[in-house]
């Protein structure tokens, strides 16, 4: 059963952590095979399910240790129709996988949630196409229709919200938002940007957020940035503006490399966890409502721990 769908606790302030880069952690650190980066595929076996449970418990323990909230983001970034077909899923088995991914998070929440550590279950929605390249651009209507099935599956589960991760063009983000609104699900839109701070289409982040808000009457609960290093977008945020208040979350990459460089890299670049934590602390100065913090490609529990170490004093200062 949904616990926080009516009122998302992260909208009331306080630090909420997320996990790190789930796919890169499972592939490079755990040695697991994820076809097409599909972490949900692990749910097919008891061994794979145990690996996911271990992964999420790691972050639940970090949140409980630091006394922060936690966004439990489901392992379903690739669990949409086109990607599912590529690795042998029917509509029925894909829906079952989405439900199973949420049920796993329900169990984690039952085990770890406390008053001091509220845990929000988010149904993760990934792009229809490549996460870095807008190569299969849909209209808003096509995007709404395409993502509707996964969103409706989430709506009938215990999710509190859905989060569209690594959105690289606006029409898909709008379509997802409209589909979520039709089933009364809170939705978060997380855009990715290139090293110049703009979306892969060349559109500015400010323009993208404004366009989604205008097309949906501001329905997204908030916006995030993911799958980019802080040095790629910090200069954009430093320009200021009221639009920055709509950004509540950052899930940055560990590496300073571009998307193209990451695609070609044979090894995982984990960057510097301590440095990344300090960069998040500086981002808090630029984003007044930033309180959802975690990682993306190349990050793991070490990065999230350093983010908490660096940013918790900022939140404590805000309360003083």
Coordinates of C-alpha atoms in Angstrom, one line a residue:
X1 CA 0.0 0.0 0.0
X2 CA 1.2 3.5 -0.8
X3 CA 2.3 5.4 2.3
X4 CA 3.3 8.9 1.1
X5 CA 1.5 9.4 -2.2
X6 CA -0.9 12.1 -0.8
X7 CA 1.9 14.1 0.8
X8 CA 5.5 13.5 -0.3
X9 CA 7.6 14.1 2.8
X10 CA 10.6 15.5 0.8
X11 CA 8.5 18.5 -0.1
X12 CA 8.6 19.5 3.6
X13 CA 12.3 19.9 3.6
X14 CA 15.1 17.9 5.3
X15 CA 17.7 15.9 3.5
X16 CA 16.6 12.8 1.5
X17 CA 19.3 10.6 0.1
X18 CA 18.9 8.3 -2.9
X19 CA 21.0 5.4 -4.0
X20 CA 24.0 5.7 -6.4
X21 CA 24.5 4.3 -9.9
X22 CA 22.7 1.0 -9.6
X23 CA 23.6 -0.4 -13.0
X24 CA 27.3 0.5 -12.8
X25 CA 27.5 -0.8 -9.2
X26 CA 26.0 -4.1 -10.1
X27 CA 28.0 -4.6 -13.2
X28 CA 31.5 -3.3 -12.2
X29 CA 31.5 -4.0 -8.4
X30 CA 29.2 -7.0 -8.1
X31 CA 30.2 -8.7 -11.5
X32 CA 26.6 -9.2 -12.6
X33 CA 25.3 -9.3 -16.1
X34 CA 22.7 -6.7 -17.0
X35 CA 21.6 -7.0 -20.6
X36 CA 20.9 -3.5 -22.0
X37 CA 21.6 -2.1 -18.5
X38 CA 18.3 -3.8 -17.3
X39 CA 18.7 -4.1 -13.5
X40 CA 15.1 -5.4 -13.3
X41 CA 16.2 -8.5 -15.1
X42 CA 17.9 -9.7 -11.9
X43 CA 14.4 -10.3 -10.5
X44 CA 14.1 -13.5 -12.6
X45 CA 16.3 -15.4 -10.2
X46 CA 16.6 -15.7 -6.4
X47 CA 20.3 -14.9 -6.7
X48 CA 19.6 -11.7 -8.6
X49 CA 16.8 -10.7 -6.3
X50 CA 19.1 -11.1 -3.3
X51 CA 21.7 -8.9 -5.0
X52 CA 19.1 -6.1 -5.4
X53 CA 18.0 -6.5 -1.8
X54 CA 21.5 -6.3 -0.6
X55 CA 22.0 -3.2 -2.8
X56 CA 19.0 -1.3 -1.5
X57 CA 19.7 -2.3 2.1
X58 CA 23.1 -0.7 1.9
X59 CA 21.5 2.7 1.2
X60 CA 18.7 2.2 3.8
X61 CA 21.4 1.6 6.4
X62 CA 23.2 4.8 5.3
X63 CA 20.0 6.8 5.6
X64 CA 19.2 5.4 9.0
X65 CA 22.8 6.0 10.2
X66 CA 22.7 9.6 9.2
X67 CA 19.1 10.2 10.2
X68 CA 18.0 11.3 6.7
X69 CA 15.0 10.4 4.5
X70 CA 15.5 8.1 1.6
X71 CA 14.0 7.8 -1.9
X72 CA 13.8 4.2 -2.8
X73 CA 14.1 4.3 -6.6
X74 CA 12.9 1.0 -8.3
X75 CA 15.3 -1.0 -10.5
X76 CA 13.0 -0.4 -13.5
X77 CA 14.8 2.2 -15.6
X78 CA 14.7 -0.2 -18.5
X79 CA 11.4 -1.9 -17.7
X80 CA 9.4 -0.4 -20.5
X81 CA 8.0 -2.0 -23.6
X82 CA 10.8 -1.6 -26.2
X83 CA 13.6 -2.5 -23.9
X84 CA 11.6 -5.4 -22.4
X85 CA 11.0 -7.0 -25.8
X86 CA 14.7 -6.8 -26.6
X87 CA 15.5 -9.1 -23.7
X88 CA 12.5 -11.4 -24.0
X89 CA 9.6 -9.9 -22.0
X90 CA 6.0 -9.9 -22.9
X91 CA 3.6 -7.1 -21.8
X92 CA 2.4 -9.4 -19.0
X93 CA 5.8 -10.6 -17.8
X94 CA 7.1 -7.0 -17.9
X95 CA 4.2 -5.7 -15.8
X96 CA 4.9 -8.5 -13.3
X97 CA 8.6 -7.5 -13.2
X98 CA 7.6 -3.9 -12.4
X99 CA 5.3 -5.0 -9.6
X100 CA 8.0 -7.3 -8.2
X101 CA 10.5 -4.5 -8.2
X102 CA 8.1 -2.3 -6.1
X103 CA 7.3 -5.2 -3.8
X104 CA 11.0 -5.6 -3.0
X105 CA 11.2 -1.9 -2.0
X106 CA 8.1 -2.4 0.2
X107 CA 10.0 -5.0 2.1
X108 CA 13.0 -2.7 2.5
X109 CA 10.8 0.1 3.8
X110 CA 9.1 -2.2 6.3
X111 CA 12.5 -3.2 7.6
X112 CA 14.1 0.2 7.8
X113 CA 11.7 3.1 7.9
X114 CA 11.5 5.1 11.1
X115 CA 10.1 8.5 12.0
X116 CA 13.5 10.0 11.6
X117 CA 14.1 8.2 8.3
X118 CA 11.0 8.4 6.1
X119 CA 11.3 6.3 3.0
X120 CA 9.5 7.2 -0.3
X121 CA 9.0 4.5 -2.9
X122 CA 9.5 5.8 -6.5
X123 CA 8.7 3.9 -9.6
X124 CA 11.6 4.6 -12.0
X125 CA 10.7 5.4 -15.6
X126 CA 13.5 5.4 -18.2
X127 CA 13.6 6.9 -21.7
X128 CA 12.1 4.9 -24.6
X129 CA 15.4 5.3 -26.5
X130 CA 19.0 5.9 -25.6
X131 CA 19.6 7.7 -22.3
X132 CA 22.2 10.0 -23.8
X133 CA 20.9 10.5 -27.4
X134 CA 17.4 11.6 -28.4
X135 CA 17.4 9.3 -31.3
X136 CA 13.8 8.2 -31.3
X137 CA 11.9 11.4 -30.6
X138 CA 8.2 11.0 -29.9
X139 CA 5.4 13.5 -29.9
X140 CA 3.9 14.3 -26.6
X141 CA 0.9 12.1 -27.4
X142 CA 3.1 9.2 -28.5
X143 CA 5.1 9.5 -25.3
X144 CA 2.0 9.6 -23.1
X145 CA 0.6 6.5 -24.8
X146 CA 4.0 4.6 -24.7
X147 CA 4.7 5.2 -21.0
X148 CA 1.1 4.8 -19.9
X149 CA 1.2 1.1 -19.3
X150 CA 4.2 1.2 -17.0
X151 CA 2.7 4.2 -15.1
X152 CA -0.6 2.5 -14.7
X153 CA 1.1 -0.6 -13.3
X154 CA 2.9 1.6 -10.8
X155 CA -0.4 3.3 -9.9
X156 CA -1.9 0.0 -8.8
X157 CA 1.1 -0.7 -6.6
X158 CA 2.6 0.7 -3.4
X159 CA 4.6 3.5 -5.1
X160 CA 4.3 7.0 -3.7
X161 CA 5.5 8.7 -6.9
X162 CA 7.1 8.0 -10.3
X163 CA 10.4 9.5 -11.4
X164 CA 11.4 9.9 -15.1
X165 CA 15.1 9.5 -15.0
X166 CA 17.6 10.7 -17.7
X167 CA 15.1 12.5 -19.8
X168 CA 16.9 14.1 -22.8
X169 CA 14.1 15.9 -24.6
X170 CA 11.0 17.7 -23.5
X171 CA 8.2 15.9 -25.4
X172 CA 8.8 12.6 -23.6
X173 CA 8.9 14.4 -20.2
X174 CA 5.6 16.1 -21.0
X175 CA 4.0 12.8 -22.1
X176 CA 5.1 11.0 -18.9
X177 CA 3.8 13.9 -16.8
X178 CA 0.4 13.7 -18.5
X179 CA 0.2 10.0 -18.1
X180 CA 1.0 10.2 -14.4
X181 CA -1.5 13.0 -13.9
X182 CA -4.3 10.9 -15.3
X183 CA -3.8 8.3 -12.6
X184 CA -3.2 10.8 -9.8
X185 CA 0.4 9.9 -9.3
X186 CA 3.0 12.5 -8.2
X187 CA 5.7 12.7 -10.8
X188 CA 9.3 14.0 -10.8
X189 CA 11.1 14.8 -14.0
X190 CA 14.9 14.4 -14.1
X191 CA 16.7 15.8 -17.1
X192 CA 20.2 14.9 -18.2
X193 CA 22.6 17.5 -19.7
X194 CA 25.8 17.6 -21.7
X195 CA 29.0 19.2 -20.6
X196 CA 27.7 22.6 -21.7
X197 CA 24.8 22.3 -19.2
X198 CA 22.2 22.0 -22.0
X199 CA 20.0 19.0 -22.9
X200 CA 21.3 16.7 -25.6
X201 CA 18.9 18.5 -28.0
X202 CA 20.6 21.8 -27.3
X203 CA 17.7 23.2 -25.3
X204 CA 18.6 25.0 -22.1
X205 CA 17.6 23.4 -18.8
X206 CA 15.6 26.5 -17.8
X207 CA 13.7 26.4 -21.1
X208 CA 13.0 22.7 -20.7
X209 CA 11.6 23.1 -17.2
X210 CA 9.5 26.1 -18.2
X211 CA 8.1 24.2 -21.2
X212 CA 7.1 21.1 -19.2
X213 CA 5.5 23.3 -16.5
X214 CA 3.6 25.4 -19.1
X215 CA 2.3 22.2 -20.9
X216 CA 1.2 20.5 -17.7
X217 CA 0.1 23.4 -15.5
X218 CA 3.1 22.8 -13.3
X219 CA 2.1 19.3 -12.4
X220 CA 5.6 17.8 -11.7
X221 CA 6.2 17.8 -7.9
X222 CA 9.8 19.0 -8.8
X223 CA 12.6 18.5 -11.2
X224 CA 16.0 16.9 -10.9
X225 CA 19.3 16.7 -12.8
X226 CA 21.0 13.3 -13.3
X227 CA 23.7 11.5 -15.3
X228 CA 26.0 14.6 -15.5
X229 CA 28.9 15.8 -13.3
X230 CA 28.4 19.0 -11.3
X231 CA 31.0 20.8 -13.4
X232 CA 28.8 20.3 -16.4
X233 CA 25.9 22.3 -15.1
X234 CA 27.1 24.4 -12.1
X235 CA 27.7 27.4 -14.3
X236 CA 24.1 27.3 -15.6
X237 CA 22.7 27.3 -12.0
X238 CA 25.1 30.1 -11.0
X239 CA 23.2 32.4 -13.4
X240 CA 20.3 32.5 -10.9
X241 CA 16.6 32.9 -11.5
X242 CA 13.3 31.9 -9.9
X243 CA 13.2 28.8 -12.0
X244 CA 15.9 27.2 -9.9
X245 CA 13.3 26.8 -7.1
X246 CA 11.8 24.0 -9.1
X247 CA 14.9 21.8 -8.8
X248 CA 14.9 19.7 -5.7
X249 CA 17.2 16.8 -6.7
X250 CA 20.6 16.0 -8.0
X251 CA 21.9 12.6 -9.0
X252 CA 25.3 13.3 -10.5
X253 CA 27.8 11.1 -12.2
X254 CA 31.1 10.4 -10.5
X255 CA 33.1 11.2 -13.6
X256 CA 33.7 14.5 -15.3
X257 CA 33.7 12.7 -18.7
X258 CA 31.1 13.5 -21.3
X259 CA 28.4 11.0 -22.2
X260 CA 30.3 10.0 -25.3
X261 CA 33.5 9.5 -23.4
X262 CA 31.7 7.4 -20.8
X263 CA 30.2 5.2 -23.5
X264 CA 33.7 4.5 -24.9
X265 CA 35.4 4.0 -21.6
X266 CA 36.5 0.4 -20.9
X267 CA 36.7 0.9 -17.1
X268 CA 34.6 2.6 -14.5
X269 CA 35.6 6.1 -13.5
X270 CA 34.5 6.6 -9.8
X271 CA 36.0 10.1 -9.6
X272 CA 36.6 11.4 -6.1
X273 CA 33.8 10.7 -3.5
X274 CA 35.0 13.4 -1.1
X275 CA 35.2 16.0 -3.8
X276 CA 31.8 15.1 -5.1
X277 CA 30.3 15.6 -1.6
X278 CA 31.8 19.0 -1.4
X279 CA 30.4 19.9 -4.8
X280 CA 26.9 18.9 -3.7
X281 CA 27.4 21.2 -0.7
X282 CA 28.1 24.1 -3.0
X283 CA 25.1 23.2 -5.2
X284 CA 22.9 23.7 -2.1
X285 CA 24.0 27.3 -2.1
X286 CA 22.7 27.7 -5.7
X287 CA 19.6 25.7 -5.4
X288 CA 17.4 26.9 -2.4
X289 CA 15.1 23.8 -2.5
X290 CA 17.8 21.2 -3.2
X291 CA 17.2 18.3 -0.7
X292 CA 17.1 15.1 -2.7
X293 CA 20.7 13.9 -3.2
X294 CA 22.2 10.8 -4.6
X295 CA 24.3 9.5 -7.5
X296 CA 24.2 8.2 -11.0
X297 CA 26.8 6.4 -13.2
X298 CA 30.0 5.5 -11.4
X299 CA 28.8 6.4 -7.9
X300 CA 28.1 4.0 -5.1
X301 CA 27.6 4.0 -1.3
X302 CA 30.9 5.8 -0.7
X303 CA 29.8 8.8 -2.7
X304 CA 26.4 8.9 -1.0
X305 CA 28.1 8.7 2.4
X306 CA 30.3 11.7 1.5
X307 CA 27.3 13.6 0.2
X308 CA 25.6 13.1 3.5
X309 CA 28.7 14.1 5.4
X310 CA 29.1 17.3 3.5
X311 CA 25.5 18.3 3.2
X312 CA 24.0 17.4 6.6
X313 CA 25.7 20.4 8.3
X314 CA 24.1 22.7 5.8
X315 CA 20.7 21.4 6.7
X316 CA 21.4 21.6 10.4
X317 CA 22.5 25.2 9.9
X318 CA 19.2 26.0 8.1
X319 CA 17.3 24.7 11.2
X320 CA 19.3 26.8 13.7

